[in-house]
């Protein structure tokens, strides 16, 4: 089985995480091993390495330390079950690489688990970038299901739908959602959802143990609009109704409530899986998405978040 090449930087990152968990967060070695997905012996070595490399002083002297502090604050502020904060690139406000790599590592960790799981996938640029970082894996015990339609308005495969991309890298049973992202009418959506194959896929999506999805804004450069799924008039109608963000195509307002009517009547995606019984993780960063991320966290549309430190700081501000 292929493994991600270990570098001195990766090793120090792991040591920094272990050191923070032990010396700052007060975890014991067994807890650290479970949280990092390593053996207890490896956790012990990583804690020792954090000291021998001079990462542990009065505070964690490593860039990842600030990220872990932010993650801990986000976890407490929004009652999140999983948080990962990656360093921001000071030279770019848009690069997705660091976030994609962190998300890929988490997806790989879960797919390596021998216990069968159902993994749900949404769509979006960040999630697609994460899937492109995956290494080949043999995971026949798992099921991977798309929660969104994969057909674009012109009948082609939706570019940012990731179910086919992950099927190329991961040998697991994959279940696409052969539907348009947004149906032409509410009656068409209901008709499509009654089809036996679609009904079974929707039921499987509802059983997902963990789901990874993108979160889109509904400003002038809204992905739903730029990718042709909604018209300019529909975007303006959503904005007038107070919509600021969307997950799986479902538009919501600043309080995290789904918009009544409009395009939400025609979204062919599955409903969000239960946040009480499963983990639903959003991959999102950037100033444009900040209001939507905050609304989604406050309303608990998601209970997990992967983001960068600049966005994390914005989420923790009082503004």
PDB file of C-alpha atoms in Angstrom:
ATOM      1  CA  UNK A   1       0.000   0.000   0.000  1.00  0.00           C
ATOM      2  CA  UNK A   2       1.366   3.405  -0.920  1.00  0.00           C
ATOM      3  CA  UNK A   3       2.139   5.785   1.924  1.00  0.00           C
ATOM      4  CA  UNK A   4       2.616   9.512   2.020  1.00  0.00           C
ATOM      5  CA  UNK A   5       6.378  10.238   1.963  1.00  0.00           C
ATOM      6  CA  UNK A   6       7.613  11.249   5.402  1.00  0.00           C
ATOM      7  CA  UNK A   7       9.708  14.406   5.513  1.00  0.00           C
ATOM      8  CA  UNK A   8      11.456  16.154   8.375  1.00  0.00           C
ATOM      9  CA  UNK A   9       8.810  18.876   8.123  1.00  0.00           C
ATOM     10  CA  UNK A  10       5.978  16.375   8.435  1.00  0.00           C
ATOM     11  CA  UNK A  11       7.706  14.727  11.380  1.00  0.00           C
ATOM     12  CA  UNK A  12       8.125  18.056  13.174  1.00  0.00           C
ATOM     13  CA  UNK A  13       4.488  18.906  12.465  1.00  0.00           C
ATOM     14  CA  UNK A  14       3.440  15.638  14.108  1.00  0.00           C
ATOM     15  CA  UNK A  15       5.778  16.304  17.027  1.00  0.00           C
ATOM     16  CA  UNK A  16       4.383  19.809  17.394  1.00  0.00           C
ATOM     17  CA  UNK A  17       0.835  18.460  17.496  1.00  0.00           C
ATOM     18  CA  UNK A  18       1.763  15.802  20.038  1.00  0.00           C
ATOM     19  CA  UNK A  19       3.640  18.346  22.158  1.00  0.00           C
ATOM     20  CA  UNK A  20       0.722  20.761  22.138  1.00  0.00           C
ATOM     21  CA  UNK A  21      -1.760  18.031  23.039  1.00  0.00           C
ATOM     22  CA  UNK A  22       0.439  16.864  25.939  1.00  0.00           C
ATOM     23  CA  UNK A  23       1.892  20.067  27.418  1.00  0.00           C
ATOM     24  CA  UNK A  24      -0.814  22.598  26.581  1.00  0.00           C
ATOM     25  CA  UNK A  25      -4.087  20.668  26.267  1.00  0.00           C
ATOM     26  CA  UNK A  26      -3.236  18.164  29.016  1.00  0.00           C
ATOM     27  CA  UNK A  27      -3.863  14.955  27.064  1.00  0.00           C
ATOM     28  CA  UNK A  28      -2.211  11.724  28.134  1.00  0.00           C
ATOM     29  CA  UNK A  29      -0.297   9.543  25.670  1.00  0.00           C
ATOM     30  CA  UNK A  30      -3.231   7.227  25.049  1.00  0.00           C
ATOM     31  CA  UNK A  31      -5.472  10.174  24.162  1.00  0.00           C
ATOM     32  CA  UNK A  32      -2.777  11.633  21.917  1.00  0.00           C
ATOM     33  CA  UNK A  33      -2.359   8.297  20.127  1.00  0.00           C
ATOM     34  CA  UNK A  34      -6.096   8.117  19.473  1.00  0.00           C
ATOM     35  CA  UNK A  35      -6.377  11.709  18.265  1.00  0.00           C
ATOM     36  CA  UNK A  36      -3.372  11.430  15.929  1.00  0.00           C
ATOM     37  CA  UNK A  37      -4.221   7.924  14.746  1.00  0.00           C
ATOM     38  CA  UNK A  38      -0.881   6.446  15.838  1.00  0.00           C
ATOM     39  CA  UNK A  39       0.286   3.840  18.351  1.00  0.00           C
ATOM     40  CA  UNK A  40       0.904   4.815  21.968  1.00  0.00           C
ATOM     41  CA  UNK A  41       4.627   4.185  21.473  1.00  0.00           C
ATOM     42  CA  UNK A  42       4.689   6.555  18.499  1.00  0.00           C
ATOM     43  CA  UNK A  43       2.798   9.171  20.504  1.00  0.00           C
ATOM     44  CA  UNK A  44       5.411   8.912  23.254  1.00  0.00           C
ATOM     45  CA  UNK A  45       8.259   9.324  20.751  1.00  0.00           C
ATOM     46  CA  UNK A  46       6.567  12.349  19.166  1.00  0.00           C
ATOM     47  CA  UNK A  47       6.162  14.064  22.553  1.00  0.00           C
ATOM     48  CA  UNK A  48       9.827  13.404  23.278  1.00  0.00           C
ATOM     49  CA  UNK A  49      10.792  14.736  19.847  1.00  0.00           C
ATOM     50  CA  UNK A  50       8.859  17.960  20.486  1.00  0.00           C
ATOM     51  CA  UNK A  51      11.137  18.558  23.487  1.00  0.00           C
ATOM     52  CA  UNK A  52      14.419  17.427  21.920  1.00  0.00           C
ATOM     53  CA  UNK A  53      13.850  19.649  18.875  1.00  0.00           C
ATOM     54  CA  UNK A  54      13.195  22.674  21.084  1.00  0.00           C
ATOM     55  CA  UNK A  55       9.556  23.027  20.015  1.00  0.00           C
ATOM     56  CA  UNK A  56       8.355  23.056  23.623  1.00  0.00           C
ATOM     57  CA  UNK A  57       9.369  26.005  25.786  1.00  0.00           C
ATOM     58  CA  UNK A  58       6.927  28.178  27.674  1.00  0.00           C
ATOM     59  CA  UNK A  59       4.707  27.889  24.623  1.00  0.00           C
ATOM     60  CA  UNK A  60       4.791  25.790  21.485  1.00  0.00           C
ATOM     61  CA  UNK A  61       7.500  27.363  19.322  1.00  0.00           C
ATOM     62  CA  UNK A  62       6.178  26.173  15.968  1.00  0.00           C
ATOM     63  CA  UNK A  63       3.702  27.706  13.498  1.00  0.00           C
ATOM     64  CA  UNK A  64       1.294  24.788  13.950  1.00  0.00           C
ATOM     65  CA  UNK A  65       0.987  25.722  17.641  1.00  0.00           C
ATOM     66  CA  UNK A  66      -0.962  28.893  16.844  1.00  0.00           C
ATOM     67  CA  UNK A  67      -3.236  26.883  14.560  1.00  0.00           C
ATOM     68  CA  UNK A  68      -3.959  24.346  17.271  1.00  0.00           C
ATOM     69  CA  UNK A  69      -4.778  27.113  19.737  1.00  0.00           C
ATOM     70  CA  UNK A  70      -7.228  28.571  17.227  1.00  0.00           C
ATOM     71  CA  UNK A  71      -8.731  25.148  16.603  1.00  0.00           C
ATOM     72  CA  UNK A  72      -9.253  24.616  20.316  1.00  0.00           C
ATOM     73  CA  UNK A  73     -10.974  27.994  20.645  1.00  0.00           C
ATOM     74  CA  UNK A  74     -13.212  27.240  17.652  1.00  0.00           C
ATOM     75  CA  UNK A  75     -14.098  23.868  19.146  1.00  0.00           C
ATOM     76  CA  UNK A  76     -15.197  25.512  22.365  1.00  0.00           C
ATOM     77  CA  UNK A  77     -16.920  28.540  20.787  1.00  0.00           C
ATOM     78  CA  UNK A  78     -19.012  26.514  18.327  1.00  0.00           C
ATOM     79  CA  UNK A  79     -19.211  23.120  20.102  1.00  0.00           C
ATOM     80  CA  UNK A  80     -17.503  21.400  17.169  1.00  0.00           C
ATOM     81  CA  UNK A  81     -16.599  17.722  17.126  1.00  0.00           C
ATOM     82  CA  UNK A  82     -13.644  18.089  14.738  1.00  0.00           C
ATOM     83  CA  UNK A  83     -11.583  21.170  13.881  1.00  0.00           C
ATOM     84  CA  UNK A  84      -8.414  21.552  11.855  1.00  0.00           C
ATOM     85  CA  UNK A  85      -6.765  24.928  11.267  1.00  0.00           C
ATOM     86  CA  UNK A  86      -3.884  25.196   8.799  1.00  0.00           C
ATOM     87  CA  UNK A  87      -1.413  28.085   8.519  1.00  0.00           C
ATOM     88  CA  UNK A  88      -2.463  30.911   6.204  1.00  0.00           C
ATOM     89  CA  UNK A  89      -0.220  31.764   3.283  1.00  0.00           C
ATOM     90  CA  UNK A  90       0.789  35.424   3.828  1.00  0.00           C
ATOM     91  CA  UNK A  91       1.390  35.799   0.108  1.00  0.00           C
ATOM     92  CA  UNK A  92      -2.042  34.571  -0.964  1.00  0.00           C
ATOM     93  CA  UNK A  93      -5.618  34.822   0.240  1.00  0.00           C
ATOM     94  CA  UNK A  94      -6.901  32.110  -2.091  1.00  0.00           C
ATOM     95  CA  UNK A  95      -4.488  29.161  -2.146  1.00  0.00           C
ATOM     96  CA  UNK A  96      -6.206  25.930  -1.166  1.00  0.00           C
ATOM     97  CA  UNK A  97      -3.133  23.694  -1.031  1.00  0.00           C
ATOM     98  CA  UNK A  98      -2.578  23.602   2.735  1.00  0.00           C
ATOM     99  CA  UNK A  99      -6.254  23.097   3.464  1.00  0.00           C
ATOM    100  CA  UNK A 100      -6.542  20.439   0.765  1.00  0.00           C
ATOM    101  CA  UNK A 101      -3.568  18.515   2.156  1.00  0.00           C
ATOM    102  CA  UNK A 102      -4.960  18.552   5.688  1.00  0.00           C
ATOM    103  CA  UNK A 103      -8.367  17.376   4.503  1.00  0.00           C
ATOM    104  CA  UNK A 104      -6.793  14.657   2.353  1.00  0.00           C
ATOM    105  CA  UNK A 105      -4.878  13.359   5.365  1.00  0.00           C
ATOM    106  CA  UNK A 106      -8.096  13.139   7.392  1.00  0.00           C
ATOM    107  CA  UNK A 107      -9.972  11.390   4.568  1.00  0.00           C
ATOM    108  CA  UNK A 108      -7.105   8.918   4.151  1.00  0.00           C
ATOM    109  CA  UNK A 109      -7.008   8.233   7.891  1.00  0.00           C
ATOM    110  CA  UNK A 110     -10.675   7.303   7.927  1.00  0.00           C
ATOM    111  CA  UNK A 111     -10.432   5.178   4.797  1.00  0.00           C
ATOM    112  CA  UNK A 112      -7.548   3.198   6.320  1.00  0.00           C
ATOM    113  CA  UNK A 113      -9.786   2.127   9.201  1.00  0.00           C
ATOM    114  CA  UNK A 114     -10.599  -1.567   8.933  1.00  0.00           C
ATOM    115  CA  UNK A 115     -14.089  -0.992  10.320  1.00  0.00           C
ATOM    116  CA  UNK A 116     -16.554  -0.394   7.452  1.00  0.00           C
ATOM    117  CA  UNK A 117     -17.915   3.133   7.204  1.00  0.00           C
ATOM    118  CA  UNK A 118     -20.149   5.093   4.869  1.00  0.00           C
ATOM    119  CA  UNK A 119     -18.442   8.303   3.750  1.00  0.00           C
ATOM    120  CA  UNK A 120     -20.578  11.042   2.237  1.00  0.00           C
ATOM    121  CA  UNK A 121     -19.107  13.603  -0.158  1.00  0.00           C
ATOM    122  CA  UNK A 122     -20.400  16.979  -1.215  1.00  0.00           C
ATOM    123  CA  UNK A 123     -18.822  19.105  -3.888  1.00  0.00           C
ATOM    124  CA  UNK A 124     -16.740  22.224  -4.360  1.00  0.00           C
ATOM    125  CA  UNK A 125     -13.323  23.487  -5.307  1.00  0.00           C
ATOM    126  CA  UNK A 126     -11.675  22.864  -1.939  1.00  0.00           C
ATOM    127  CA  UNK A 127     -13.002  19.331  -1.658  1.00  0.00           C
ATOM    128  CA  UNK A 128     -11.920  18.566  -5.216  1.00  0.00           C
ATOM    129  CA  UNK A 129      -8.426  19.860  -4.421  1.00  0.00           C
ATOM    130  CA  UNK A 130      -8.346  17.573  -1.363  1.00  0.00           C
ATOM    131  CA  UNK A 131      -9.389  14.523  -3.372  1.00  0.00           C
ATOM    132  CA  UNK A 132      -6.618  15.266  -5.865  1.00  0.00           C
ATOM    133  CA  UNK A 133      -4.122  14.973  -2.969  1.00  0.00           C
ATOM    134  CA  UNK A 134      -5.195  11.434  -2.054  1.00  0.00           C
ATOM    135  CA  UNK A 135      -2.772   8.576  -2.543  1.00  0.00           C
ATOM    136  CA  UNK A 136      -4.052   5.273  -3.992  1.00  0.00           C
ATOM    137  CA  UNK A 137      -5.847   3.239  -1.353  1.00  0.00           C
ATOM    138  CA  UNK A 138      -7.427  -0.201  -1.206  1.00  0.00           C
ATOM    139  CA  UNK A 139     -10.558   0.225   0.905  1.00  0.00           C
ATOM    140  CA  UNK A 140     -13.165  -2.301  -0.284  1.00  0.00           C
ATOM    141  CA  UNK A 141     -14.790  -2.398   3.154  1.00  0.00           C
ATOM    142  CA  UNK A 142     -16.096   1.163   2.828  1.00  0.00           C
ATOM    143  CA  UNK A 143     -18.896   2.814   0.847  1.00  0.00           C
ATOM    144  CA  UNK A 144     -18.491   6.326  -0.579  1.00  0.00           C
ATOM    145  CA  UNK A 145     -21.673   8.129  -1.599  1.00  0.00           C
ATOM    146  CA  UNK A 146     -22.249  11.463  -3.289  1.00  0.00           C
ATOM    147  CA  UNK A 147     -24.780  13.747  -1.606  1.00  0.00           C
ATOM    148  CA  UNK A 148     -25.142  15.988  -4.645  1.00  0.00           C
ATOM    149  CA  UNK A 149     -26.175  15.549  -8.230  1.00  0.00           C
ATOM    150  CA  UNK A 150     -23.364  15.184 -10.738  1.00  0.00           C
ATOM    151  CA  UNK A 151     -25.014  16.531 -13.888  1.00  0.00           C
ATOM    152  CA  UNK A 152     -24.367  20.108 -15.034  1.00  0.00           C
ATOM    153  CA  UNK A 153     -27.042  22.223 -16.769  1.00  0.00           C
ATOM    154  CA  UNK A 154     -25.699  21.309 -20.213  1.00  0.00           C
ATOM    155  CA  UNK A 155     -25.894  17.578 -19.428  1.00  0.00           C
ATOM    156  CA  UNK A 156     -22.158  17.147 -18.858  1.00  0.00           C
ATOM    157  CA  UNK A 157     -20.573  15.840 -15.669  1.00  0.00           C
ATOM    158  CA  UNK A 158     -20.422  18.599 -13.048  1.00  0.00           C
ATOM    159  CA  UNK A 159     -16.756  19.641 -12.901  1.00  0.00           C
ATOM    160  CA  UNK A 160     -16.476  20.026  -9.129  1.00  0.00           C
ATOM    161  CA  UNK A 161     -18.373  16.864  -8.241  1.00  0.00           C
ATOM    162  CA  UNK A 162     -15.755  14.599  -6.683  1.00  0.00           C
ATOM    163  CA  UNK A 163     -17.287  11.123  -6.585  1.00  0.00           C
ATOM    164  CA  UNK A 164     -15.647  10.053  -9.855  1.00  0.00           C
ATOM    165  CA  UNK A 165     -12.290  11.562  -8.890  1.00  0.00           C
ATOM    166  CA  UNK A 166     -12.173   9.663  -5.598  1.00  0.00           C
ATOM    167  CA  UNK A 167     -13.166   6.454  -7.367  1.00  0.00           C
ATOM    168  CA  UNK A 168      -9.943   6.741  -9.393  1.00  0.00           C
ATOM    169  CA  UNK A 169      -7.817   6.891  -6.234  1.00  0.00           C
ATOM    170  CA  UNK A 170      -9.723   4.746  -3.739  1.00  0.00           C
ATOM    171  CA  UNK A 171     -10.801   1.192  -4.402  1.00  0.00           C
ATOM    172  CA  UNK A 172     -14.090   1.285  -2.508  1.00  0.00           C
ATOM    173  CA  UNK A 173     -17.724   0.976  -3.546  1.00  0.00           C
ATOM    174  CA  UNK A 174     -18.743   4.382  -4.886  1.00  0.00           C
ATOM    175  CA  UNK A 175     -22.307   5.571  -5.290  1.00  0.00           C
ATOM    176  CA  UNK A 176     -22.823   8.623  -7.534  1.00  0.00           C
ATOM    177  CA  UNK A 177     -26.041  10.642  -7.475  1.00  0.00           C
ATOM    178  CA  UNK A 178     -27.143  10.585 -11.148  1.00  0.00           C
ATOM    179  CA  UNK A 179     -29.196  13.759 -10.909  1.00  0.00           C
ATOM    180  CA  UNK A 180     -28.953  17.400 -11.964  1.00  0.00           C
ATOM    181  CA  UNK A 181     -27.579  19.598  -9.197  1.00  0.00           C
ATOM    182  CA  UNK A 182     -30.765  21.682  -9.358  1.00  0.00           C
ATOM    183  CA  UNK A 183     -33.851  20.294 -11.088  1.00  0.00           C
ATOM    184  CA  UNK A 184     -35.919  22.370 -13.478  1.00  0.00           C
ATOM    185  CA  UNK A 185     -38.928  22.272 -11.153  1.00  0.00           C
ATOM    186  CA  UNK A 186     -40.019  21.011  -7.759  1.00  0.00           C
ATOM    187  CA  UNK A 187     -42.207  18.383  -9.422  1.00  0.00           C
ATOM    188  CA  UNK A 188     -39.266  17.120 -11.494  1.00  0.00           C
ATOM    189  CA  UNK A 189     -37.165  16.773  -8.354  1.00  0.00           C
ATOM    190  CA  UNK A 190     -39.899  14.791  -6.626  1.00  0.00           C
ATOM    191  CA  UNK A 191     -40.282  12.564  -9.672  1.00  0.00           C
ATOM    192  CA  UNK A 192     -36.537  11.904  -9.831  1.00  0.00           C
ATOM    193  CA  UNK A 193     -36.323  11.180  -6.105  1.00  0.00           C
ATOM    194  CA  UNK A 194     -39.023   8.523  -6.446  1.00  0.00           C
ATOM    195  CA  UNK A 195     -36.879   6.433  -8.796  1.00  0.00           C
ATOM    196  CA  UNK A 196     -35.765   3.223  -6.994  1.00  0.00           C
ATOM    197  CA  UNK A 197     -32.033   3.695  -7.662  1.00  0.00           C
ATOM    198  CA  UNK A 198     -32.114   7.342  -6.555  1.00  0.00           C
ATOM    199  CA  UNK A 199     -34.205   6.489  -3.517  1.00  0.00           C
ATOM    200  CA  UNK A 200     -31.648   3.881  -2.434  1.00  0.00           C
ATOM    201  CA  UNK A 201     -28.737   6.309  -2.927  1.00  0.00           C
ATOM    202  CA  UNK A 202     -30.518   8.999  -0.919  1.00  0.00           C
ATOM    203  CA  UNK A 203     -31.127   6.497   1.866  1.00  0.00           C
ATOM    204  CA  UNK A 204     -27.441   5.530   1.863  1.00  0.00           C
ATOM    205  CA  UNK A 205     -26.443   9.212   2.028  1.00  0.00           C
ATOM    206  CA  UNK A 206     -28.601   9.601   5.105  1.00  0.00           C
ATOM    207  CA  UNK A 207     -26.630   6.828   6.821  1.00  0.00           C
ATOM    208  CA  UNK A 208     -23.212   8.429   6.295  1.00  0.00           C
ATOM    209  CA  UNK A 209     -20.893   8.113   9.287  1.00  0.00           C
ATOM    210  CA  UNK A 210     -18.771  11.040   8.128  1.00  0.00           C
ATOM    211  CA  UNK A 211     -19.355  13.611   5.395  1.00  0.00           C
ATOM    212  CA  UNK A 212     -16.945  16.068   3.798  1.00  0.00           C
ATOM    213  CA  UNK A 213     -18.381  19.002   1.867  1.00  0.00           C
ATOM    214  CA  UNK A 214     -17.662  22.463   0.591  1.00  0.00           C
ATOM    215  CA  UNK A 215     -19.439  25.645   1.626  1.00  0.00           C
ATOM    216  CA  UNK A 216     -20.163  28.256  -1.014  1.00  0.00           C
ATOM    217  CA  UNK A 217     -20.933  31.947  -0.656  1.00  0.00           C
ATOM    218  CA  UNK A 218     -23.811  33.622  -2.481  1.00  0.00           C
ATOM    219  CA  UNK A 219     -22.142  36.895  -3.349  1.00  0.00           C
ATOM    220  CA  UNK A 220     -21.464  38.180  -6.892  1.00  0.00           C
ATOM    221  CA  UNK A 221     -18.986  35.314  -7.484  1.00  0.00           C
ATOM    222  CA  UNK A 222     -21.157  32.563  -6.044  1.00  0.00           C
ATOM    223  CA  UNK A 223     -19.994  29.149  -7.309  1.00  0.00           C
ATOM    224  CA  UNK A 224     -23.597  28.107  -8.023  1.00  0.00           C
ATOM    225  CA  UNK A 225     -23.877  31.101 -10.356  1.00  0.00           C
ATOM    226  CA  UNK A 226     -20.404  30.978 -11.916  1.00  0.00           C
ATOM    227  CA  UNK A 227     -20.792  27.260 -12.661  1.00  0.00           C
ATOM    228  CA  UNK A 228     -24.144  27.832 -14.351  1.00  0.00           C
ATOM    229  CA  UNK A 229     -26.444  26.059 -11.906  1.00  0.00           C
ATOM    230  CA  UNK A 230     -28.505  29.171 -11.177  1.00  0.00           C
ATOM    231  CA  UNK A 231     -29.160  32.291 -13.240  1.00  0.00           C
ATOM    232  CA  UNK A 232     -28.251  35.842 -12.335  1.00  0.00           C
ATOM    233  CA  UNK A 233     -31.921  36.518 -11.605  1.00  0.00           C
ATOM    234  CA  UNK A 234     -32.123  33.514  -9.299  1.00  0.00           C
ATOM    235  CA  UNK A 235     -28.963  34.620  -7.483  1.00  0.00           C
ATOM    236  CA  UNK A 236     -30.393  38.104  -6.940  1.00  0.00           C
ATOM    237  CA  UNK A 237     -33.667  36.620  -5.685  1.00  0.00           C
ATOM    238  CA  UNK A 238     -31.738  34.520  -3.173  1.00  0.00           C
ATOM    239  CA  UNK A 239     -29.736  37.556  -2.054  1.00  0.00           C
ATOM    240  CA  UNK A 240     -32.942  39.580  -1.647  1.00  0.00           C
ATOM    241  CA  UNK A 241     -34.333  36.781   0.520  1.00  0.00           C
ATOM    242  CA  UNK A 242     -31.251  37.077   2.756  1.00  0.00           C
ATOM    243  CA  UNK A 243     -29.229  34.094   1.515  1.00  0.00           C
ATOM    244  CA  UNK A 244     -25.510  34.346   2.263  1.00  0.00           C
ATOM    245  CA  UNK A 245     -24.224  30.788   1.787  1.00  0.00           C
ATOM    246  CA  UNK A 246     -25.017  27.303   0.596  1.00  0.00           C
ATOM    247  CA  UNK A 247     -24.105  23.711   1.370  1.00  0.00           C
ATOM    248  CA  UNK A 248     -24.900  20.979  -1.167  1.00  0.00           C
ATOM    249  CA  UNK A 249     -26.861  23.651  -3.048  1.00  0.00           C
ATOM    250  CA  UNK A 250     -29.135  24.401  -0.065  1.00  0.00           C
ATOM    251  CA  UNK A 251     -29.152  28.182   0.422  1.00  0.00           C
ATOM    252  CA  UNK A 252     -29.282  29.594   3.953  1.00  0.00           C
ATOM    253  CA  UNK A 253     -29.421  33.026   5.597  1.00  0.00           C
ATOM    254  CA  UNK A 254     -27.261  34.760   8.208  1.00  0.00           C
ATOM    255  CA  UNK A 255     -28.910  32.790  11.009  1.00  0.00           C
ATOM    256  CA  UNK A 256     -28.242  29.495   9.211  1.00  0.00           C
ATOM    257  CA  UNK A 257     -31.894  28.899   8.347  1.00  0.00           C
ATOM    258  CA  UNK A 258     -32.655  27.407   4.942  1.00  0.00           C
ATOM    259  CA  UNK A 259     -34.341  29.840   2.567  1.00  0.00           C
ATOM    260  CA  UNK A 260     -37.971  28.957   1.928  1.00  0.00           C
ATOM    261  CA  UNK A 261     -38.925  28.376  -1.705  1.00  0.00           C
ATOM    262  CA  UNK A 262     -36.846  29.774  -4.588  1.00  0.00           C
ATOM    263  CA  UNK A 263     -34.066  27.410  -5.723  1.00  0.00           C
ATOM    264  CA  UNK A 264     -34.302  25.340  -2.526  1.00  0.00           C
ATOM    265  CA  UNK A 265     -37.535  23.905  -3.941  1.00  0.00           C
ATOM    266  CA  UNK A 266     -35.505  22.417  -6.774  1.00  0.00           C
ATOM    267  CA  UNK A 267     -32.247  21.313  -5.132  1.00  0.00           C
ATOM    268  CA  UNK A 268     -31.808  17.629  -5.935  1.00  0.00           C
ATOM    269  CA  UNK A 269     -29.161  16.999  -3.266  1.00  0.00           C
ATOM    270  CA  UNK A 270     -29.673  14.752  -0.285  1.00  0.00           C
ATOM    271  CA  UNK A 271     -30.523  16.450   3.010  1.00  0.00           C
ATOM    272  CA  UNK A 272     -27.580  16.990   5.333  1.00  0.00           C
ATOM    273  CA  UNK A 273     -26.886  13.846   7.398  1.00  0.00           C
ATOM    274  CA  UNK A 274     -27.677  14.022  11.111  1.00  0.00           C
ATOM    275  CA  UNK A 275     -25.154  16.110  13.004  1.00  0.00           C
ATOM    276  CA  UNK A 276     -26.159  14.331  16.207  1.00  0.00           C
ATOM    277  CA  UNK A 277     -25.438  10.840  14.897  1.00  0.00           C
ATOM    278  CA  UNK A 278     -22.617  11.552  12.438  1.00  0.00           C
ATOM    279  CA  UNK A 279     -19.818  13.959  11.593  1.00  0.00           C
ATOM    280  CA  UNK A 280     -20.408  16.573   8.877  1.00  0.00           C
ATOM    281  CA  UNK A 281     -17.221  18.464   8.033  1.00  0.00           C
ATOM    282  CA  UNK A 282     -17.079  21.679   5.997  1.00  0.00           C
ATOM    283  CA  UNK A 283     -13.902  22.598   4.125  1.00  0.00           C
ATOM    284  CA  UNK A 284     -13.973  26.379   3.758  1.00  0.00           C
ATOM    285  CA  UNK A 285     -11.780  29.462   4.052  1.00  0.00           C
ATOM    286  CA  UNK A 286     -11.612  33.096   2.987  1.00  0.00           C
ATOM    287  CA  UNK A 287     -13.236  36.442   3.737  1.00  0.00           C
ATOM    288  CA  UNK A 288     -16.029  35.965   1.205  1.00  0.00           C
ATOM    289  CA  UNK A 289     -17.148  32.796   2.940  1.00  0.00           C
ATOM    290  CA  UNK A 290     -16.727  34.059   6.493  1.00  0.00           C
ATOM    291  CA  UNK A 291     -20.388  35.105   7.085  1.00  0.00           C
ATOM    292  CA  UNK A 292     -21.631  31.818   5.663  1.00  0.00           C
ATOM    293  CA  UNK A 293     -19.209  29.739   7.710  1.00  0.00           C
ATOM    294  CA  UNK A 294     -20.206  31.579  10.892  1.00  0.00           C
ATOM    295  CA  UNK A 295     -23.912  31.063  10.146  1.00  0.00           C
ATOM    296  CA  UNK A 296     -23.418  27.364   9.389  1.00  0.00           C
ATOM    297  CA  UNK A 297     -21.499  26.856  12.644  1.00  0.00           C
ATOM    298  CA  UNK A 298     -23.986  28.814  14.758  1.00  0.00           C
ATOM    299  CA  UNK A 299     -26.908  26.851  13.315  1.00  0.00           C
ATOM    300  CA  UNK A 300     -24.925  23.589  13.490  1.00  0.00           C
ATOM    301  CA  UNK A 301     -25.471  22.833   9.837  1.00  0.00           C
ATOM    302  CA  UNK A 302     -22.042  21.226  10.218  1.00  0.00           C
ATOM    303  CA  UNK A 303     -20.233  19.960  13.307  1.00  0.00           C
ATOM    304  CA  UNK A 304     -16.731  19.859  11.860  1.00  0.00           C
ATOM    305  CA  UNK A 305     -14.549  22.439  10.120  1.00  0.00           C
ATOM    306  CA  UNK A 306     -11.267  22.546   8.207  1.00  0.00           C
ATOM    307  CA  UNK A 307     -10.115  26.124   7.601  1.00  0.00           C
ATOM    308  CA  UNK A 308      -7.059  28.384   7.700  1.00  0.00           C
ATOM    309  CA  UNK A 309      -5.836  30.580  10.550  1.00  0.00           C
ATOM    310  CA  UNK A 310      -6.974  33.879   9.018  1.00  0.00           C
ATOM    311  CA  UNK A 311     -10.529  32.572   8.671  1.00  0.00           C
ATOM    312  CA  UNK A 312     -10.363  31.050  12.156  1.00  0.00           C
ATOM    313  CA  UNK A 313      -9.373  34.425  13.605  1.00  0.00           C
ATOM    314  CA  UNK A 314     -12.311  36.018  11.790  1.00  0.00           C
ATOM    315  CA  UNK A 315     -14.689  33.414  13.207  1.00  0.00           C
ATOM    316  CA  UNK A 316     -13.412  34.117  16.712  1.00  0.00           C
ATOM    317  CA  UNK A 317     -13.699  37.900  16.426  1.00  0.00           C
ATOM    318  CA  UNK A 318     -16.735  39.696  17.845  1.00  0.00           C
ATOM    319  CA  UNK A 319     -17.584  41.377  14.537  1.00  0.00           C
TER     320      UNK A 319
END
